[in-house]
Short mmCIF file of C-alpha atoms in Angstrom, two decimals:
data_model
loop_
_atom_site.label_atom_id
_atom_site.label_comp_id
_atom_site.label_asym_id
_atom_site.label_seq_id
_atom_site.Cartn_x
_atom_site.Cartn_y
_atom_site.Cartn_z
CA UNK Y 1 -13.29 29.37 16.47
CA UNK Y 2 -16.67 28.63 14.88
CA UNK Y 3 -17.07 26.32 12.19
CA UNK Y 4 -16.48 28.94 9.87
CA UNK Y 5 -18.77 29.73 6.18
CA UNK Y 6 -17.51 28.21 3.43
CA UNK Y 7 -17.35 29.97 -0.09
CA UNK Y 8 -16.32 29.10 -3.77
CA UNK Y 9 -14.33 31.37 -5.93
CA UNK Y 10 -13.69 30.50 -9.56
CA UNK Y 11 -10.88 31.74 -9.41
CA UNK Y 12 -7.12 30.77 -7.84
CA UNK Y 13 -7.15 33.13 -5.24
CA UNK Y 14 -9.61 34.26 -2.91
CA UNK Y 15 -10.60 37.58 -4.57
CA UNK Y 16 -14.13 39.85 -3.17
CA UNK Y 17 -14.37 37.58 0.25
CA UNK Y 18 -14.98 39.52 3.48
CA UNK Y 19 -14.18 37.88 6.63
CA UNK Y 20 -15.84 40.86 8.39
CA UNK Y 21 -18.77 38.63 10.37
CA UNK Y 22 -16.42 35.58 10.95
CA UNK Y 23 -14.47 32.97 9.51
CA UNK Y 24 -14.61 32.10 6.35
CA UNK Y 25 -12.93 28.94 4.15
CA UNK Y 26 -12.90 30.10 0.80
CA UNK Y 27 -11.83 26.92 -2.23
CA UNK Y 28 -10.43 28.36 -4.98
CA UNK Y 29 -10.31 27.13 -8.52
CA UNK Y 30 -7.96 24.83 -9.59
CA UNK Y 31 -8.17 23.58 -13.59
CA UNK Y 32 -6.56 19.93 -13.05
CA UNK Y 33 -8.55 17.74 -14.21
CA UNK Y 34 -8.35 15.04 -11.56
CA UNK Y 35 -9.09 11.84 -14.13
CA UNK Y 36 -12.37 14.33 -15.19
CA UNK Y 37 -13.31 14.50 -12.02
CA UNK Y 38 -12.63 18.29 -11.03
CA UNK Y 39 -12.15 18.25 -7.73
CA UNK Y 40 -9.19 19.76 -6.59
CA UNK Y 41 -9.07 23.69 -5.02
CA UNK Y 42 -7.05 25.63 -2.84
CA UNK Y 43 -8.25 26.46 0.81
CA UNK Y 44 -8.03 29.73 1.94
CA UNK Y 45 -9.26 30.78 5.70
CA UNK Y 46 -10.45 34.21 5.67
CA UNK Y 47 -10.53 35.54 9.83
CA UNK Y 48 -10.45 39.25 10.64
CA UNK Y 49 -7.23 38.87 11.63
CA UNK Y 50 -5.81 38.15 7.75
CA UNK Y 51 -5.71 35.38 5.43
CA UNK Y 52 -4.00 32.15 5.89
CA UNK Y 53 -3.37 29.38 2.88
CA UNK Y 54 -4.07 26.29 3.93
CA UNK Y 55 -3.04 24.42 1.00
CA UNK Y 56 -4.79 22.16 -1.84
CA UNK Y 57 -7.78 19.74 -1.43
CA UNK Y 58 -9.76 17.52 -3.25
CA UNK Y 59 -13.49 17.61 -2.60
CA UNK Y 60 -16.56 14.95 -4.19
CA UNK Y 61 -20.02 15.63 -3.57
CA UNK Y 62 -22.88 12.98 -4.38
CA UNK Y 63 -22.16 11.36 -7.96
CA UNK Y 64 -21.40 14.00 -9.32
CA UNK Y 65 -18.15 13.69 -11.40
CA UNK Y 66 -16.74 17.21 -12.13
CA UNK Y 67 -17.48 18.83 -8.60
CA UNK Y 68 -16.16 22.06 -9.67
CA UNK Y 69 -18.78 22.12 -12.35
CA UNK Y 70 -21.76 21.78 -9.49
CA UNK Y 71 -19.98 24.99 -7.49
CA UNK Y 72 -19.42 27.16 -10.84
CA UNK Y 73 -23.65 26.83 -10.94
CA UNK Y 74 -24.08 27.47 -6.70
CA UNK Y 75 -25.91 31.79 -6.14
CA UNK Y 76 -23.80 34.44 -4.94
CA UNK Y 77 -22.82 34.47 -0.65
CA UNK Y 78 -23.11 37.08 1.16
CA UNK Y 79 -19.06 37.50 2.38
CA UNK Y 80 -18.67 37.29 -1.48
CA UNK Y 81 -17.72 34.04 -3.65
CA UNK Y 82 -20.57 31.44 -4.16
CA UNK Y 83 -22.35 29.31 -1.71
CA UNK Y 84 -21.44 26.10 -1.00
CA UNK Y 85 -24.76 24.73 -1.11
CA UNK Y 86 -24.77 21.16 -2.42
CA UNK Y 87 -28.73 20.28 -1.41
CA UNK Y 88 -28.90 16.65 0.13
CA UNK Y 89 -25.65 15.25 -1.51
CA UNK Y 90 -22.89 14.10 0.77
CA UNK Y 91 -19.53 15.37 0.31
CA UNK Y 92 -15.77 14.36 1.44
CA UNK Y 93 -12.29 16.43 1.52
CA UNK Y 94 -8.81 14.90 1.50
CA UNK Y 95 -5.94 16.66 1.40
CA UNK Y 96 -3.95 16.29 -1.46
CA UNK Y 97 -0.53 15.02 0.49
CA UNK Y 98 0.75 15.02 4.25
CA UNK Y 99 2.05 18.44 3.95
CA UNK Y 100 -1.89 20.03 3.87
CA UNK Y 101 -2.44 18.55 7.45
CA UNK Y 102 0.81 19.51 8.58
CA UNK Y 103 0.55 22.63 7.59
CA UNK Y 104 -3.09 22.85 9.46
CA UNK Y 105 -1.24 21.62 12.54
CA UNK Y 106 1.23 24.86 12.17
CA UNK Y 107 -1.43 27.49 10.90
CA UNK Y 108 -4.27 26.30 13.46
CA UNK Y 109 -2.34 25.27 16.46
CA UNK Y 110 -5.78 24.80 18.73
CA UNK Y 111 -7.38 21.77 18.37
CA UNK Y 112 -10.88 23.28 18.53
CA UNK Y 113 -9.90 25.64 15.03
CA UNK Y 114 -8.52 22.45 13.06
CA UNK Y 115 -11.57 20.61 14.15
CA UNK Y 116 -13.61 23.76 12.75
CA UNK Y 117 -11.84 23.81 9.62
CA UNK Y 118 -12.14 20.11 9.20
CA UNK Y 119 -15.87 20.02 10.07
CA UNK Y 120 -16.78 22.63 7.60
CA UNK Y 121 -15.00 21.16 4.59
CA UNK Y 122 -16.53 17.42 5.76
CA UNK Y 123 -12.82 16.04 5.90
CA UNK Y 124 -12.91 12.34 5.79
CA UNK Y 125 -9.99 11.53 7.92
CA UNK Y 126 -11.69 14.00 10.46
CA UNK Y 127 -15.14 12.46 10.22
CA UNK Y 128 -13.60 8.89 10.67
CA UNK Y 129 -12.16 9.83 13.93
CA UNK Y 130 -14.95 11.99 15.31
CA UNK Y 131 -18.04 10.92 13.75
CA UNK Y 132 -17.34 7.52 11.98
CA UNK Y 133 -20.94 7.32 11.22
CA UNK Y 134 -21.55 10.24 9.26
CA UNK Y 135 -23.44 9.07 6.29
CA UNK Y 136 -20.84 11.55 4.08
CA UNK Y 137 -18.39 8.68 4.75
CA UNK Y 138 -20.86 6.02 2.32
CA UNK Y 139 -19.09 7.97 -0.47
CA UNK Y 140 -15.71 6.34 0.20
CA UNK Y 141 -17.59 3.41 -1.59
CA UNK Y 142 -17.76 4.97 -4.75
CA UNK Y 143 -15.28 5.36 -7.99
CA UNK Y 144 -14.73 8.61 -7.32
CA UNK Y 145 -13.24 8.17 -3.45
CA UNK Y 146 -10.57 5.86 -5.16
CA UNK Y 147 -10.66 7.68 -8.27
CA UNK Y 148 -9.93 11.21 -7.58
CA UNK Y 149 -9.65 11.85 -3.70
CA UNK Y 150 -6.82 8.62 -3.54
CA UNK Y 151 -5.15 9.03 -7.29
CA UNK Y 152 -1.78 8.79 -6.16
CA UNK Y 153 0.94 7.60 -3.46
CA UNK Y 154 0.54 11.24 -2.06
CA UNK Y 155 -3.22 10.78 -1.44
CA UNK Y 156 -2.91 7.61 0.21
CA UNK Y 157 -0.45 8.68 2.45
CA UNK Y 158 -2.00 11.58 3.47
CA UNK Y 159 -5.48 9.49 3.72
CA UNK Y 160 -3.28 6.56 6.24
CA UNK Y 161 -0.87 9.09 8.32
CA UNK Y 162 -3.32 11.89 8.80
CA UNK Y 163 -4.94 11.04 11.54
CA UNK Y 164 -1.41 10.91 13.52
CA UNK Y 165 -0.72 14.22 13.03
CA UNK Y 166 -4.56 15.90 13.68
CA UNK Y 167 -5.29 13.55 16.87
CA UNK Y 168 -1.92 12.34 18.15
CA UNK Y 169 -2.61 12.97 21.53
CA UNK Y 170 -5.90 11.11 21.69
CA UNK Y 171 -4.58 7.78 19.92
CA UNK Y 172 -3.89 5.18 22.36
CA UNK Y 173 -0.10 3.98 21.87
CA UNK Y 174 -1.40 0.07 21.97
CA UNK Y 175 -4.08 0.68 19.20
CA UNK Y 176 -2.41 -2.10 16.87
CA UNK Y 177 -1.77 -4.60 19.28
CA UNK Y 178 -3.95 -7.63 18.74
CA UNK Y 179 -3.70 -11.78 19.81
CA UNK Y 180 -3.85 -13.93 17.21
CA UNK Y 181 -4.64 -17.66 17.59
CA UNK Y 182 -4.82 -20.14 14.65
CA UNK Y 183 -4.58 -24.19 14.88
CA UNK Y 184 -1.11 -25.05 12.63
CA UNK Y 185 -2.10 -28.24 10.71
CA UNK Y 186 -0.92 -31.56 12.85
CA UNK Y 187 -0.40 -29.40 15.82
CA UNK Y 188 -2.83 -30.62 18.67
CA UNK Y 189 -2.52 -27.20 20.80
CA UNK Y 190 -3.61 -23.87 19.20
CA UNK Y 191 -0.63 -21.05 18.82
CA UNK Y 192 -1.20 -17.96 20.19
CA UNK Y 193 1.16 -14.83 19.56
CA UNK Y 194 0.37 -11.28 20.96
CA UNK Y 195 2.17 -9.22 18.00
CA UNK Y 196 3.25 -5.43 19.86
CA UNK Y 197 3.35 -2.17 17.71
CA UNK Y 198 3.58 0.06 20.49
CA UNK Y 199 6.60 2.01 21.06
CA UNK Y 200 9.38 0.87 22.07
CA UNK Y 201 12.49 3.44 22.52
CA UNK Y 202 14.79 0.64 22.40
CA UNK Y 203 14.38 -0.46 19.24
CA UNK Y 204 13.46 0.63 15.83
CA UNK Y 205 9.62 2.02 15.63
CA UNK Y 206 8.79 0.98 12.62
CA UNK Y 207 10.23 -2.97 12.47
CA UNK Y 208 9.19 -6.38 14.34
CA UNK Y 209 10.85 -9.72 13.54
CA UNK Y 210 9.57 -13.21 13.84
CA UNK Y 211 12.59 -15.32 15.64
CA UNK Y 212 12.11 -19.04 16.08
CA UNK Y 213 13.44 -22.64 14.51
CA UNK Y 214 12.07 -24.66 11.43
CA UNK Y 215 8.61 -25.57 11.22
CA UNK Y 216 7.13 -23.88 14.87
CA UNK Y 217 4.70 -21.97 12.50
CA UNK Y 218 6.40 -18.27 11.79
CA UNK Y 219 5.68 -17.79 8.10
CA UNK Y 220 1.77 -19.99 9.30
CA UNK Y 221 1.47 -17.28 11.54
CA UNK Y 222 1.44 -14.22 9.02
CA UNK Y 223 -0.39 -16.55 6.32
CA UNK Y 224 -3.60 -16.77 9.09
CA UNK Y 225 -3.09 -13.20 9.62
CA UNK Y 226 -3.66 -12.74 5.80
CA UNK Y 227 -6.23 -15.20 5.65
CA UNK Y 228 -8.18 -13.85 8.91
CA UNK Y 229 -7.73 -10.47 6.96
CA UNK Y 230 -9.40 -11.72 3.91
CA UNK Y 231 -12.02 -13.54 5.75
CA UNK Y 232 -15.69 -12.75 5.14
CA UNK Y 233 -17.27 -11.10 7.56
CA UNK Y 234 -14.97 -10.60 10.33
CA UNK Y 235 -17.22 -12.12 13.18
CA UNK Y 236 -16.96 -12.14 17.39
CA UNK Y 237 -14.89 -15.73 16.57
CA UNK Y 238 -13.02 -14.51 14.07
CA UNK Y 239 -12.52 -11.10 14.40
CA UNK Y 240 -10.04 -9.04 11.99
CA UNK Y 241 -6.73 -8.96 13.62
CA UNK Y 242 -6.28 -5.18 13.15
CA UNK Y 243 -7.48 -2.46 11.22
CA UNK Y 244 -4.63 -2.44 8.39
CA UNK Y 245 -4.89 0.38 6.25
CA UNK Y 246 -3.30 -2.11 3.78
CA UNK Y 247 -1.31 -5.72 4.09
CA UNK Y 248 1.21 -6.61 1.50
CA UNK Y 249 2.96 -10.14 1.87
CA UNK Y 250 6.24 -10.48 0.19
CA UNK Y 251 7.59 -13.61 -0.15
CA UNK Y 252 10.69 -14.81 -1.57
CA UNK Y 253 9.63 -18.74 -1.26
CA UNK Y 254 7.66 -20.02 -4.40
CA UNK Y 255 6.24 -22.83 -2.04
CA UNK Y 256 4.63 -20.46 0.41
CA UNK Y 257 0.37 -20.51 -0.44
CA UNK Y 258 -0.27 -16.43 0.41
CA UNK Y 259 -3.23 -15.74 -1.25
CA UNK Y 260 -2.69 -14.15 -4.67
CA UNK Y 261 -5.60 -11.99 -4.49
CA UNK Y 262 -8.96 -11.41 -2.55
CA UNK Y 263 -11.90 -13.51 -3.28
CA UNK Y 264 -13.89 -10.98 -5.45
CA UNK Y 265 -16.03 -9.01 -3.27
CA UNK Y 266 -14.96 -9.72 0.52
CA UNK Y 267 -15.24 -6.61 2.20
CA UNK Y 268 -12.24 -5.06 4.19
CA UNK Y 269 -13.57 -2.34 6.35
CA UNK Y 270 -15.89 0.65 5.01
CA UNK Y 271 -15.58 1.39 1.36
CA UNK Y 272 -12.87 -0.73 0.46
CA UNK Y 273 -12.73 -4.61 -0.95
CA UNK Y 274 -9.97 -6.62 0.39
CA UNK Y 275 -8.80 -7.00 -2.79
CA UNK Y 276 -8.04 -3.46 -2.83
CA UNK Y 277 -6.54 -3.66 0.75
CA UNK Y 278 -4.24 -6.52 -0.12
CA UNK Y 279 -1.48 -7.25 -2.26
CA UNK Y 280 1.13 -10.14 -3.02
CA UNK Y 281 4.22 -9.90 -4.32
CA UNK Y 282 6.67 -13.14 -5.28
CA UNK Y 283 7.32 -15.71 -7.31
CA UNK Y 284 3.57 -16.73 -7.81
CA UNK Y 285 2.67 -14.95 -11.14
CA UNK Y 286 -1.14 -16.52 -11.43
CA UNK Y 287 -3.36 -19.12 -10.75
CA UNK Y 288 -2.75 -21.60 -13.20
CA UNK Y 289 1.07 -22.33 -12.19
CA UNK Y 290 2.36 -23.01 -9.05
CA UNK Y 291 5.27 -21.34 -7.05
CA UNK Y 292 6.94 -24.71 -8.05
CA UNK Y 293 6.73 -23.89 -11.53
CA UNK Y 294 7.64 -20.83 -11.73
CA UNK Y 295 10.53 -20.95 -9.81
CA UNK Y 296 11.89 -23.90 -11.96
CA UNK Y 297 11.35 -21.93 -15.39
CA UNK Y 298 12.81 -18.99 -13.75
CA UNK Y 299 15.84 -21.47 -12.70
CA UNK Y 300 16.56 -22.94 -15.83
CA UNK Y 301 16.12 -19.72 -18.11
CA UNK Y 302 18.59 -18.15 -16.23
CA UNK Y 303 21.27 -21.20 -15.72
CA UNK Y 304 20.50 -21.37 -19.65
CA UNK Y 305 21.41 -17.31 -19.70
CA UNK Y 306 24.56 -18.25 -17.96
CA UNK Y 307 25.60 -21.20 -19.97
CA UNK Y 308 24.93 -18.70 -22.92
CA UNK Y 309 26.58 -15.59 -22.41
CA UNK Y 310 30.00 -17.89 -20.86
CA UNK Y 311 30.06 -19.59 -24.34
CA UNK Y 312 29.59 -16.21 -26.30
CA UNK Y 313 30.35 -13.51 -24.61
CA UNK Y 314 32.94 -13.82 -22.04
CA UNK Y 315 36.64 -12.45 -22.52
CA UNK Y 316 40.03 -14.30 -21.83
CA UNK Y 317 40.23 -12.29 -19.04
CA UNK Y 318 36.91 -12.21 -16.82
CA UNK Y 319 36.19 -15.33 -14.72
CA UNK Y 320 33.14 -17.43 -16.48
CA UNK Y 321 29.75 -16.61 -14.72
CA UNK Y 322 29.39 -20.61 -14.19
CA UNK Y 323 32.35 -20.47 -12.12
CA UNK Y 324 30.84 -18.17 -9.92
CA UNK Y 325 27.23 -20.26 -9.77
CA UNK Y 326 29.68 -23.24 -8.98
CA UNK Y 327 31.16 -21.37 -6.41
CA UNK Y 328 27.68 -20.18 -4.62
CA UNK Y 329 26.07 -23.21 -5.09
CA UNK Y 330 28.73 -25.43 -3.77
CA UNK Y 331 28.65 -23.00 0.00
CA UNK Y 332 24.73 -22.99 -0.07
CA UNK Y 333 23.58 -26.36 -1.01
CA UNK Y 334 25.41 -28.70 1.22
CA UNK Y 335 24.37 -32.02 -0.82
CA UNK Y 336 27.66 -34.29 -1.59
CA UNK Y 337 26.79 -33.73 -5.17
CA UNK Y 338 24.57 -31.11 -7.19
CA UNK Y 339 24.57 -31.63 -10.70
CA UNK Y 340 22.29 -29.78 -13.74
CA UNK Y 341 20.68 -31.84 -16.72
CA UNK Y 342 21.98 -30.37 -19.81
CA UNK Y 343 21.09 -31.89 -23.71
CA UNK Y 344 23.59 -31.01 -25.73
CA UNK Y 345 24.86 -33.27 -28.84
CA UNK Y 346 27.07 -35.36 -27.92
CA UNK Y 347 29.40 -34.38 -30.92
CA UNK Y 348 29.29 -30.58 -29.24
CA UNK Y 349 32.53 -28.78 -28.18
CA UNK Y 350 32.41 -27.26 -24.75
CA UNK Y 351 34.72 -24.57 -23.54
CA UNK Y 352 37.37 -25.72 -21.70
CA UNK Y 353 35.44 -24.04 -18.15
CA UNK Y 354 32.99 -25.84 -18.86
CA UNK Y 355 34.20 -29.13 -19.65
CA UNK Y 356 36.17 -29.21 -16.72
CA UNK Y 357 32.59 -29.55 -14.68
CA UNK Y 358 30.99 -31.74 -16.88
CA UNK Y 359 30.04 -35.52 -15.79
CA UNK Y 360 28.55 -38.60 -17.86
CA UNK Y 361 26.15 -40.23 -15.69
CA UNK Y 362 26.33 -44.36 -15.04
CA UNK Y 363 23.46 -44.12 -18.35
CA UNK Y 364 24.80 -41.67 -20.47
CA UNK Y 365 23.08 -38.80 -19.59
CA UNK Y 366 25.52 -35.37 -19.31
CA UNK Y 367 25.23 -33.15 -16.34
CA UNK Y 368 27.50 -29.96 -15.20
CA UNK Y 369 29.16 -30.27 -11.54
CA UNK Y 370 27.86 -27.67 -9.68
CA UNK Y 371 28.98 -28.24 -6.21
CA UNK Y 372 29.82 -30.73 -4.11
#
């Protein structure tokens, strides 16, 4: 199939289009507002043969901000509709979710008529794989890539998984395979650790474990995969380990030193800041307190919680909470004592659970027996 016309109708279905002299792609109207962007519309591909519905886009061109504003003004074309005819601006497509290029995959089975379809409507996962160089693709720099085109969780899934769907067959199965090499600090040898994403039928596709004893540099290992990540620029020494769409490290330790964010302004591949590419998540909540801190406040409001709802709330007959800390603590911490500072007045009556676990220290000061 030819890269086929493409028409606008203000309207939500594809009314007074002929297909009679070829293809057409007709967008139709659609009124969401898109964050005042206007640009979503329905795609519609006109052939002789009958009509097709290809499902919902959303389309930027240039700056402009309400695209569907810059189509309602385009002259009449001669299937019927309007003319797409947007001058000298550069203009992207993404579909609005994973279905659209699914459904493309049903509706268009030849790889030649998706690539058609795709073409005409300047579809940015297309143009990545086929002509990364496009200069349409400088828009994903702008407000209104992130904006409108990637709003939501459907966008950006559509935007990362695309591309396996429309080009399966010519993505090589080792694509995210990469060395990585990084010095561990008082380590005299490098480490080097080829990480494997291709397939693997014996295992699970989508999961890969780091196995190996205390202190040989696992958790290192995906901080200098983070910090290569965020480096600035990426450079034939230290080249970007892989083309992440996006990196998230968890991490349940408040004494690990991930990154919390991106230095402002380090790019991450085309259009994007790292910042936007990376996120953290644990106990670190900002720069001016460390892991440390946090994870003590977070320890002592919640033994405090404990102590609190034992003394107030619990019933005659449901076990204390502090008898089940006791118990947890005492088979994870295997110190011969573990004890937590409490002030209370001296002249203060404890329940009896609790004053079975309390201790005097050799100068006065009162703990609670928590394992041991």
């Amino acid at each position: 199939m030819p890269i086929p016309e493409v028409v606008y109708v203000p309207s939500r279905y594809p009314k007074g289009v002929s297909a009679a002299a070829g293809p057409v792609l007709v967008l139709t109207k659609d009124n969401w507002d898109d964050r005042s962007f206007k640009s979503s519309f329905g795609v519609y591909l006109l052939t002789p043969g009958g009509q097709k519905e290809l499902g919902g886009i959303r389309l930027i061109a240039g700056k402009e901000q309400t695209t569907s504003d810059v189509l309602d003004g385009a002259p009449p074309a001669t299937p019927g509709g309007r003319r797409i005819d947007l001058g000298n601006r550069p203009f992207l497509s993404l579909g609005t979710s994973l279905e659209y290029y699914k459904r493309l995959n049903e509706l268009l089975p030849i790889q030649e008529d998706r690539d058609a379809v795709l073409a005409a409507l300047h579809d940015v996962v297309y143009l990545e794989h086929r002509t990364p160089h496009s200069p349409d693709l400088s828009l994903r720099s702008g407000n209104a890539f992130r904006t409108s085109l990637l709003r939501g969780t459907e966008e950006l899934s559509a935007y990362g998984q695309a591309r396996q769907i429309l080009f399966s067959s010519e993505l090589a199965p080792d694509r995210f395979n990469f060395t990585l090499t990084y010095r561990v600090p008082q380590f005299a040898a490098d480490h080097a650790i080829q990480f494997r994403f291709d397939p693997d039928p014996s295992g699970p596709p989508n999961v890969s474990v780091l196995i190996g004893p205390n202190g040989t540099g696992k958790t290192r290992s995906l901080y200098a995969i983070v910090e290569r990540y965020l480096a600035e620029p990426p450079s034939a020494a230290a080249p970007a380990p892989a083309n992440f769409a996006r990196l998230v490290a968890v991490s349940f330790s408040p004494f690990e030193r991930f990154p919390l964010k991106a230095a402002p302004g380090v790019a991450a591949g085309p259009g994007f800041t790292a910042d936007a590419r990376y996120t953290y998540c644990g106990f670190r909540a900002g720069r001016d307190a460390s892991g440390e801190e946090v994870a003590w406040r977070h320890t002592s409001e919640a033994l405090a919680k404990i102590l609190r709802d034992d003394v107030q709330q619990v019933p005659s007959h449901r076990r204390p909470k502090f008898a089940s800390l006791v118990r947890v603590l005492g088979e994870a911490l295997r110190a011969e004592k573990v004890g937590v500072l409490v002030e209370l007045k001296r002249d203060a009556a404890l329940p009896p659970f609790l004053a079975a676990h309390t201790i005097v220290d050799a100068d006065g000061t009162l703990y609670f027996d928590v394992g041991g």
